[in-house]
């Protein structure tokens, strides 16, 4: 599996993955296209691709990276590729890039009932910083606000190889 920055050619594959995933954040096509616009808010988008399957996109992560506090906005792994470490690898790569860019922390919100995502973030060393009541709709649910402190990269064995 290869992890690399997304290109405009990856957008259709990213949209398919997102649309197949109920717990993903759902964006309009123009929001994906804006990832690559010169005047867009600073974001990073990484894709995981399968070398065994002609470079098929099997996962992606998108984060805002305007300040010292990066924010993960979306992360999706293809259903048939889950539980094989893709999620860990792609977020680990994002954390390393945040470190290289001088960020101090990476934040995100997650549905309280999304146990798979919570387990993934917990394993990476994210910790709960707060709760946003009724943050999500359809269905209504609280969001947990999680934070990863970049100083923890070494502690969790995530320093650059
Ligand atoms: C959350 C998600 C990205 C995880 O990706 P993944 O590639 O399956 O994760 P990994 O294989 O790297 O697993 C990482 C850890 O999470 C755990 N995990 C993964 N799926 C799980 C599940 N369904 N239930 C419980 N734990 C789970 C794994 O067990 C693993 O920990 P372990 O080594 O102790 O077993 C994936 O399930 C997904 O795309 N979900 C839908 C989109 C979504 O909810 N995004 C998050 C929005 S905040």
PDB file of C-alpha atoms and ligand atoms in Angstrom:
ATOM      1  CA  UNK A   1       0.000   0.000   0.000  1.00  0.00           C
ATOM      2  CA  UNK A   2       1.219   3.461  -0.909  1.00  0.00           C
ATOM      3  CA  UNK A   3       0.214   6.712   0.774  1.00  0.00           C
ATOM      4  CA  UNK A   4       0.601   9.876  -1.284  1.00  0.00           C
ATOM      5  CA  UNK A   5      -0.934  13.353  -1.636  1.00  0.00           C
ATOM      6  CA  UNK A   6      -4.244  13.296  -3.510  1.00  0.00           C
ATOM      7  CA  UNK A   7      -4.490  14.783  -7.000  1.00  0.00           C
ATOM      8  CA  UNK A   8      -7.575  16.085  -8.840  1.00  0.00           C
ATOM      9  CA  UNK A   9      -7.723  12.716 -10.661  1.00  0.00           C
ATOM     10  CA  UNK A  10      -8.378  10.996  -7.306  1.00  0.00           C
ATOM     11  CA  UNK A  11     -11.552  12.999  -6.566  1.00  0.00           C
ATOM     12  CA  UNK A  12     -14.025  10.612  -8.289  1.00  0.00           C
ATOM     13  CA  UNK A  13     -12.629   7.631  -6.322  1.00  0.00           C
ATOM     14  CA  UNK A  14     -12.654   9.605  -3.061  1.00  0.00           C
ATOM     15  CA  UNK A  15     -16.264  10.637  -3.655  1.00  0.00           C
ATOM     16  CA  UNK A  16     -17.328   7.043  -4.304  1.00  0.00           C
ATOM     17  CA  UNK A  17     -15.723   5.894  -1.041  1.00  0.00           C
ATOM     18  CA  UNK A  18     -17.313   8.748   0.882  1.00  0.00           C
ATOM     19  CA  UNK A  19     -20.774   8.174  -0.597  1.00  0.00           C
ATOM     20  CA  UNK A  20     -20.627   4.476   0.314  1.00  0.00           C
ATOM     21  CA  UNK A  21     -19.844   5.380   3.940  1.00  0.00           C
ATOM     22  CA  UNK A  22     -22.626   6.504   6.227  1.00  0.00           C
ATOM     23  CA  UNK A  23     -20.330   7.755   8.998  1.00  0.00           C
ATOM     24  CA  UNK A  24     -18.102   9.798   6.677  1.00  0.00           C
ATOM     25  CA  UNK A  25     -18.461  13.575   6.395  1.00  0.00           C
ATOM     26  CA  UNK A  26     -20.397  14.211   3.187  1.00  0.00           C
ATOM     27  CA  UNK A  27     -19.069  16.910   0.904  1.00  0.00           C
ATOM     28  CA  UNK A  28     -20.277  18.343  -2.391  1.00  0.00           C
ATOM     29  CA  UNK A  29     -18.165  17.822  -5.509  1.00  0.00           C
ATOM     30  CA  UNK A  30     -17.140  21.494  -5.502  1.00  0.00           C
ATOM     31  CA  UNK A  31     -15.703  21.087  -1.983  1.00  0.00           C
ATOM     32  CA  UNK A  32     -13.436  18.301  -3.231  1.00  0.00           C
ATOM     33  CA  UNK A  33     -12.454  20.337  -6.279  1.00  0.00           C
ATOM     34  CA  UNK A  34     -11.626  23.275  -3.974  1.00  0.00           C
ATOM     35  CA  UNK A  35      -8.948  21.134  -2.308  1.00  0.00           C
ATOM     36  CA  UNK A  36      -6.755  21.923  -5.294  1.00  0.00           C
ATOM     37  CA  UNK A  37      -7.687  25.586  -5.837  1.00  0.00           C
ATOM     38  CA  UNK A  38      -4.896  28.102  -5.277  1.00  0.00           C
ATOM     39  CA  UNK A  39      -7.077  30.425  -3.176  1.00  0.00           C
ATOM     40  CA  UNK A  40      -8.738  27.672  -1.085  1.00  0.00           C
ATOM     41  CA  UNK A  41      -8.239  27.366   2.691  1.00  0.00           C
ATOM     42  CA  UNK A  42      -5.074  25.320   3.342  1.00  0.00           C
ATOM     43  CA  UNK A  43      -5.870  21.621   3.459  1.00  0.00           C
ATOM     44  CA  UNK A  44      -3.997  18.383   3.036  1.00  0.00           C
ATOM     45  CA  UNK A  45      -5.536  15.344   1.365  1.00  0.00           C
ATOM     46  CA  UNK A  46      -3.755  11.983   1.369  1.00  0.00           C
ATOM     47  CA  UNK A  47      -4.870   8.819  -0.407  1.00  0.00           C
ATOM     48  CA  UNK A  48      -3.944   5.205   0.291  1.00  0.00           C
ATOM     49  CA  UNK A  49      -3.612   3.181  -2.886  1.00  0.00           C
ATOM     50  CA  UNK A  50      -3.364  -0.550  -3.488  1.00  0.00           C
ATOM     51  CA  UNK A  51      -0.224  -1.495  -5.361  1.00  0.00           C
ATOM     52  CA  UNK A  52      -1.671  -4.977  -5.882  1.00  0.00           C
ATOM     53  CA  UNK A  53      -4.740  -3.475  -7.577  1.00  0.00           C
ATOM     54  CA  UNK A  54      -3.342  -1.017 -10.137  1.00  0.00           C
ATOM     55  CA  UNK A  55      -3.156   1.879  -7.716  1.00  0.00           C
ATOM     56  CA  UNK A  56      -6.842   1.752  -6.734  1.00  0.00           C
ATOM     57  CA  UNK A  57      -7.695   4.324  -4.044  1.00  0.00           C
ATOM     58  CA  UNK A  58      -8.633   2.353  -0.890  1.00  0.00           C
ATOM     59  CA  UNK A  59      -8.753   5.186   1.609  1.00  0.00           C
ATOM     60  CA  UNK A  60      -8.245   8.897   2.170  1.00  0.00           C
ATOM     61  CA  UNK A  61      -7.871  11.533   4.859  1.00  0.00           C
ATOM     62  CA  UNK A  62      -8.492  15.273   4.579  1.00  0.00           C
ATOM     63  CA  UNK A  63      -7.343  17.808   7.160  1.00  0.00           C
ATOM     64  CA  UNK A  64      -7.334  21.567   7.601  1.00  0.00           C
ATOM     65  CA  UNK A  65      -3.779  22.698   8.146  1.00  0.00           C
ATOM     66  CA  UNK A  66      -3.968  26.490   8.434  1.00  0.00           C
ATOM     67  CA  UNK A  67      -2.554  26.852  11.930  1.00  0.00           C
ATOM     68  CA  UNK A  68      -0.562  25.040  14.574  1.00  0.00           C
ATOM     69  CA  UNK A  69      -3.756  23.081  15.253  1.00  0.00           C
ATOM     70  CA  UNK A  70      -4.553  20.812  12.355  1.00  0.00           C
ATOM     71  CA  UNK A  71      -8.065  19.361  12.118  1.00  0.00           C
ATOM     72  CA  UNK A  72      -8.996  16.063  10.515  1.00  0.00           C
ATOM     73  CA  UNK A  73     -12.203  16.655   8.549  1.00  0.00           C
ATOM     74  CA  UNK A  74     -12.730  13.261   6.929  1.00  0.00           C
ATOM     75  CA  UNK A  75     -11.184   9.816   6.917  1.00  0.00           C
ATOM     76  CA  UNK A  76     -12.562   6.829   5.033  1.00  0.00           C
ATOM     77  CA  UNK A  77     -11.263   3.336   4.269  1.00  0.00           C
ATOM     78  CA  UNK A  78     -13.007   1.183   1.652  1.00  0.00           C
ATOM     79  CA  UNK A  79     -15.290  -1.324   3.377  1.00  0.00           C
ATOM     80  CA  UNK A  80     -13.470  -4.363   1.949  1.00  0.00           C
ATOM     81  CA  UNK A  81     -10.089  -3.012   3.092  1.00  0.00           C
ATOM     82  CA  UNK A  82     -10.994  -2.262   6.710  1.00  0.00           C
ATOM     83  CA  UNK A  83      -9.263  -3.881   9.674  1.00  0.00           C
ATOM     84  CA  UNK A  84      -6.041  -4.303   7.703  1.00  0.00           C
ATOM     85  CA  UNK A  85      -4.187  -1.314   9.096  1.00  0.00           C
ATOM     86  CA  UNK A  86      -4.974   1.193   6.309  1.00  0.00           C
ATOM     87  CA  UNK A  87      -6.590   3.657   8.736  1.00  0.00           C
ATOM     88  CA  UNK A  88      -3.632   3.540  11.122  1.00  0.00           C
ATOM     89  CA  UNK A  89      -1.138   4.035   8.278  1.00  0.00           C
ATOM     90  CA  UNK A  90      -2.869   6.966   6.627  1.00  0.00           C
ATOM     91  CA  UNK A  91      -3.406   8.884   9.874  1.00  0.00           C
ATOM     92  CA  UNK A  92       0.114   8.097  11.027  1.00  0.00           C
ATOM     93  CA  UNK A  93       1.365   9.675   7.788  1.00  0.00           C
ATOM     94  CA  UNK A  94      -0.822  12.721   8.420  1.00  0.00           C
ATOM     95  CA  UNK A  95       0.577  13.090  11.957  1.00  0.00           C
ATOM     96  CA  UNK A  96       4.135  12.910  10.622  1.00  0.00           C
ATOM     97  CA  UNK A  97       3.353  15.577   8.024  1.00  0.00           C
ATOM     98  CA  UNK A  98       1.788  17.752  10.741  1.00  0.00           C
ATOM     99  CA  UNK A  99       4.980  17.383  12.760  1.00  0.00           C
ATOM    100  CA  UNK A 100       7.138  18.309   9.754  1.00  0.00           C
ATOM    101  CA  UNK A 101       5.007  21.408   9.153  1.00  0.00           C
ATOM    102  CA  UNK A 102       5.429  22.563  12.760  1.00  0.00           C
ATOM    103  CA  UNK A 103       1.926  21.769  13.995  1.00  0.00           C
ATOM    104  CA  UNK A 104       1.514  21.191  17.708  1.00  0.00           C
ATOM    105  CA  UNK A 105      -1.751  19.242  17.760  1.00  0.00           C
ATOM    106  CA  UNK A 106      -4.256  17.466  15.535  1.00  0.00           C
ATOM    107  CA  UNK A 107      -7.948  17.648  16.442  1.00  0.00           C
ATOM    108  CA  UNK A 108     -11.089  15.900  15.238  1.00  0.00           C
ATOM    109  CA  UNK A 109     -14.704  15.214  16.098  1.00  0.00           C
ATOM    110  CA  UNK A 110     -16.162  11.713  16.099  1.00  0.00           C
ATOM    111  CA  UNK A 111     -19.652  10.362  16.685  1.00  0.00           C
ATOM    112  CA  UNK A 112     -19.861   8.809  20.126  1.00  0.00           C
ATOM    113  CA  UNK A 113     -21.282   5.591  18.611  1.00  0.00           C
ATOM    114  CA  UNK A 114     -18.479   5.248  16.018  1.00  0.00           C
ATOM    115  CA  UNK A 115     -16.533   2.648  17.959  1.00  0.00           C
ATOM    116  CA  UNK A 116     -14.297   1.605  15.030  1.00  0.00           C
ATOM    117  CA  UNK A 117     -13.051   5.173  14.553  1.00  0.00           C
ATOM    118  CA  UNK A 118     -12.727   5.753  18.296  1.00  0.00           C
ATOM    119  CA  UNK A 119     -10.622   2.593  18.639  1.00  0.00           C
ATOM    120  CA  UNK A 120      -8.406   3.696  15.758  1.00  0.00           C
ATOM    121  CA  UNK A 121      -7.807   7.149  17.291  1.00  0.00           C
ATOM    122  CA  UNK A 122      -7.294   5.687  20.757  1.00  0.00           C
ATOM    123  CA  UNK A 123      -4.703   3.291  19.389  1.00  0.00           C
ATOM    124  CA  UNK A 124      -2.851   6.189  17.780  1.00  0.00           C
ATOM    125  CA  UNK A 125      -2.799   8.111  21.080  1.00  0.00           C
ATOM    126  CA  UNK A 126      -5.622  10.648  20.633  1.00  0.00           C
ATOM    127  CA  UNK A 127      -7.297  11.650  23.889  1.00  0.00           C
ATOM    128  CA  UNK A 128     -10.713  13.121  24.601  1.00  0.00           C
ATOM    129  CA  UNK A 129     -10.713  16.898  25.139  1.00  0.00           C
ATOM    130  CA  UNK A 130     -14.438  17.529  25.252  1.00  0.00           C
ATOM    131  CA  UNK A 131     -17.911  16.742  24.024  1.00  0.00           C
ATOM    132  CA  UNK A 132     -20.230  18.673  21.713  1.00  0.00           C
ATOM    133  CA  UNK A 133     -23.850  17.965  22.587  1.00  0.00           C
ATOM    134  CA  UNK A 134     -26.144  17.057  19.668  1.00  0.00           C
ATOM    135  CA  UNK A 135     -23.412  18.054  17.218  1.00  0.00           C
ATOM    136  CA  UNK A 136     -24.511  15.516  14.620  1.00  0.00           C
ATOM    137  CA  UNK A 137     -27.902  15.162  12.987  1.00  0.00           C
ATOM    138  CA  UNK A 138     -29.689  12.278  11.281  1.00  0.00           C
ATOM    139  CA  UNK A 139     -29.349  10.717  13.742  1.00  0.00           C
ATOM    140  CA  UNK A 140     -28.794  13.324  16.411  1.00  0.00           C
ATOM    141  CA  UNK A 141     -25.773  12.469  18.520  1.00  0.00           C
ATOM    142  CA  UNK A 142     -22.979  13.999  20.577  1.00  0.00           C
ATOM    143  CA  UNK A 143     -19.521  14.454  19.102  1.00  0.00           C
ATOM    144  CA  UNK A 144     -16.419  13.631  21.098  1.00  0.00           C
ATOM    145  CA  UNK A 145     -13.615  16.122  20.540  1.00  0.00           C
ATOM    146  CA  UNK A 146     -10.311  14.259  20.345  1.00  0.00           C
ATOM    147  CA  UNK A 147      -6.818  15.697  20.301  1.00  0.00           C
ATOM    148  CA  UNK A 148      -3.390  14.327  19.453  1.00  0.00           C
ATOM    149  CA  UNK A 149      -0.438  16.245  20.828  1.00  0.00           C
ATOM    150  CA  UNK A 150       2.441  16.115  18.350  1.00  0.00           C
ATOM    151  CA  UNK A 151       4.881  15.753  21.239  1.00  0.00           C
ATOM    152  CA  UNK A 152       3.392  12.263  21.696  1.00  0.00           C
ATOM    153  CA  UNK A 153       4.713  11.005  18.356  1.00  0.00           C
ATOM    154  CA  UNK A 154       7.840   9.553  19.934  1.00  0.00           C
ATOM    155  CA  UNK A 155       6.002   8.227  22.981  1.00  0.00           C
ATOM    156  CA  UNK A 156       3.681   6.233  20.744  1.00  0.00           C
ATOM    157  CA  UNK A 157       6.433   4.974  18.465  1.00  0.00           C
ATOM    158  CA  UNK A 158       5.240   7.128  15.583  1.00  0.00           C
ATOM    159  CA  UNK A 159       8.404   9.092  14.865  1.00  0.00           C
ATOM    160  CA  UNK A 160       9.630   9.210  11.266  1.00  0.00           C
ATOM    161  CA  UNK A 161      11.479   6.063  10.182  1.00  0.00           C
TER     162      UNK A 161
HETATM  163  C1  LIG B   1     -12.600   4.241  11.069  1.00  0.00           C
HETATM  164  C2  LIG B   1     -11.882   3.618   9.866  1.00  0.00           C
HETATM  165  C3  LIG B   1     -11.236   4.732   9.053  1.00  0.00           C
HETATM  166  C4  LIG B   1     -10.788   2.649  10.404  1.00  0.00           C
HETATM  167  O1  LIG B   1     -10.009   2.202   9.295  1.00  0.00           O
HETATM  168  P1  LIG B   1      -9.338   0.738   9.272  1.00  0.00           P
HETATM  169  O2  LIG B   1      -8.412   0.713   8.115  1.00  0.00           O
HETATM  170  O3  LIG B   1     -10.367  -0.308   9.347  1.00  0.00           O
HETATM  171  O4  LIG B   1      -8.522   0.759  10.644  1.00  0.00           O
HETATM  172  P2  LIG B   1      -7.278  -0.159  11.019  1.00  0.00           P
HETATM  173  O5  LIG B   1      -7.365  -1.475  10.297  1.00  0.00           O
HETATM  174  O6  LIG B   1      -6.043   0.645  10.836  1.00  0.00           O
HETATM  175  O7  LIG B   1      -7.587  -0.443  12.548  1.00  0.00           O
HETATM  176  C5  LIG B   1      -7.112   0.393  13.572  1.00  0.00           C
HETATM  177  C6  LIG B   1      -7.664  -0.041  14.898  1.00  0.00           C
HETATM  178  O8  LIG B   1      -9.052   0.220  14.938  1.00  0.00           O
HETATM  179  C7  LIG B   1      -9.749  -0.984  15.286  1.00  0.00           C
HETATM  180  N1  LIG B   1     -10.973  -1.163  14.530  1.00  0.00           N
HETATM  181  C8  LIG B   1     -11.108  -1.088  13.193  1.00  0.00           C
HETATM  182  N2  LIG B   1     -12.398  -1.391  12.884  1.00  0.00           N
HETATM  183  C9  LIG B   1     -13.026  -1.676  14.060  1.00  0.00           C
HETATM  184  C10 LIG B   1     -14.346  -2.058  14.401  1.00  0.00           C
HETATM  185  N3  LIG B   1     -15.292  -2.225  13.457  1.00  0.00           N
HETATM  186  N4  LIG B   1     -14.660  -2.209  15.695  1.00  0.00           N
HETATM  187  C11 LIG B   1     -13.718  -2.036  16.659  1.00  0.00           C
HETATM  188  N5  LIG B   1     -12.441  -1.692  16.397  1.00  0.00           N
HETATM  189  C12 LIG B   1     -12.110  -1.517  15.112  1.00  0.00           C
HETATM  190  C13 LIG B   1      -8.830  -2.096  14.886  1.00  0.00           C
HETATM  191  O9  LIG B   1      -9.196  -3.214  15.636  1.00  0.00           O
HETATM  192  C14 LIG B   1      -7.482  -1.564  15.117  1.00  0.00           C
HETATM  193  O10 LIG B   1      -7.092  -1.783  16.436  1.00  0.00           O
HETATM  194  P3  LIG B   1      -6.416  -3.208  16.851  1.00  0.00           P
HETATM  195  O11 LIG B   1      -5.076  -3.266  16.161  1.00  0.00           O
HETATM  196  O12 LIG B   1      -6.336  -3.129  18.305  1.00  0.00           O
HETATM  197  O13 LIG B   1      -7.299  -4.273  16.372  1.00  0.00           O
HETATM  198  C15 LIG B   1     -12.848   2.766   8.993  1.00  0.00           C
HETATM  199  O14 LIG B   1     -13.566   1.885   9.823  1.00  0.00           O
HETATM  200  C16 LIG B   1     -13.837   3.600   8.209  1.00  0.00           C
HETATM  201  O15 LIG B   1     -13.570   4.015   7.086  1.00  0.00           O
HETATM  202  N6  LIG B   1     -15.025   3.864   8.807  1.00  0.00           N
HETATM  203  C17 LIG B   1     -16.052   4.627   8.120  1.00  0.00           C
HETATM  204  C18 LIG B   1     -15.712   6.110   8.044  1.00  0.00           C
HETATM  205  C19 LIG B   1     -15.598   6.727   9.419  1.00  0.00           C
HETATM  206  O16 LIG B   1     -16.350   6.419  10.314  1.00  0.00           O
HETATM  207  N7  LIG B   1     -14.614   7.643   9.549  1.00  0.00           N
HETATM  208  C20 LIG B   1     -14.336   8.286  10.800  1.00  0.00           C
HETATM  209  C21 LIG B   1     -15.071   9.569  10.919  1.00  0.00           C
HETATM  210  S1  LIG B   1     -14.570  10.431  12.419  1.00  0.00           S
END
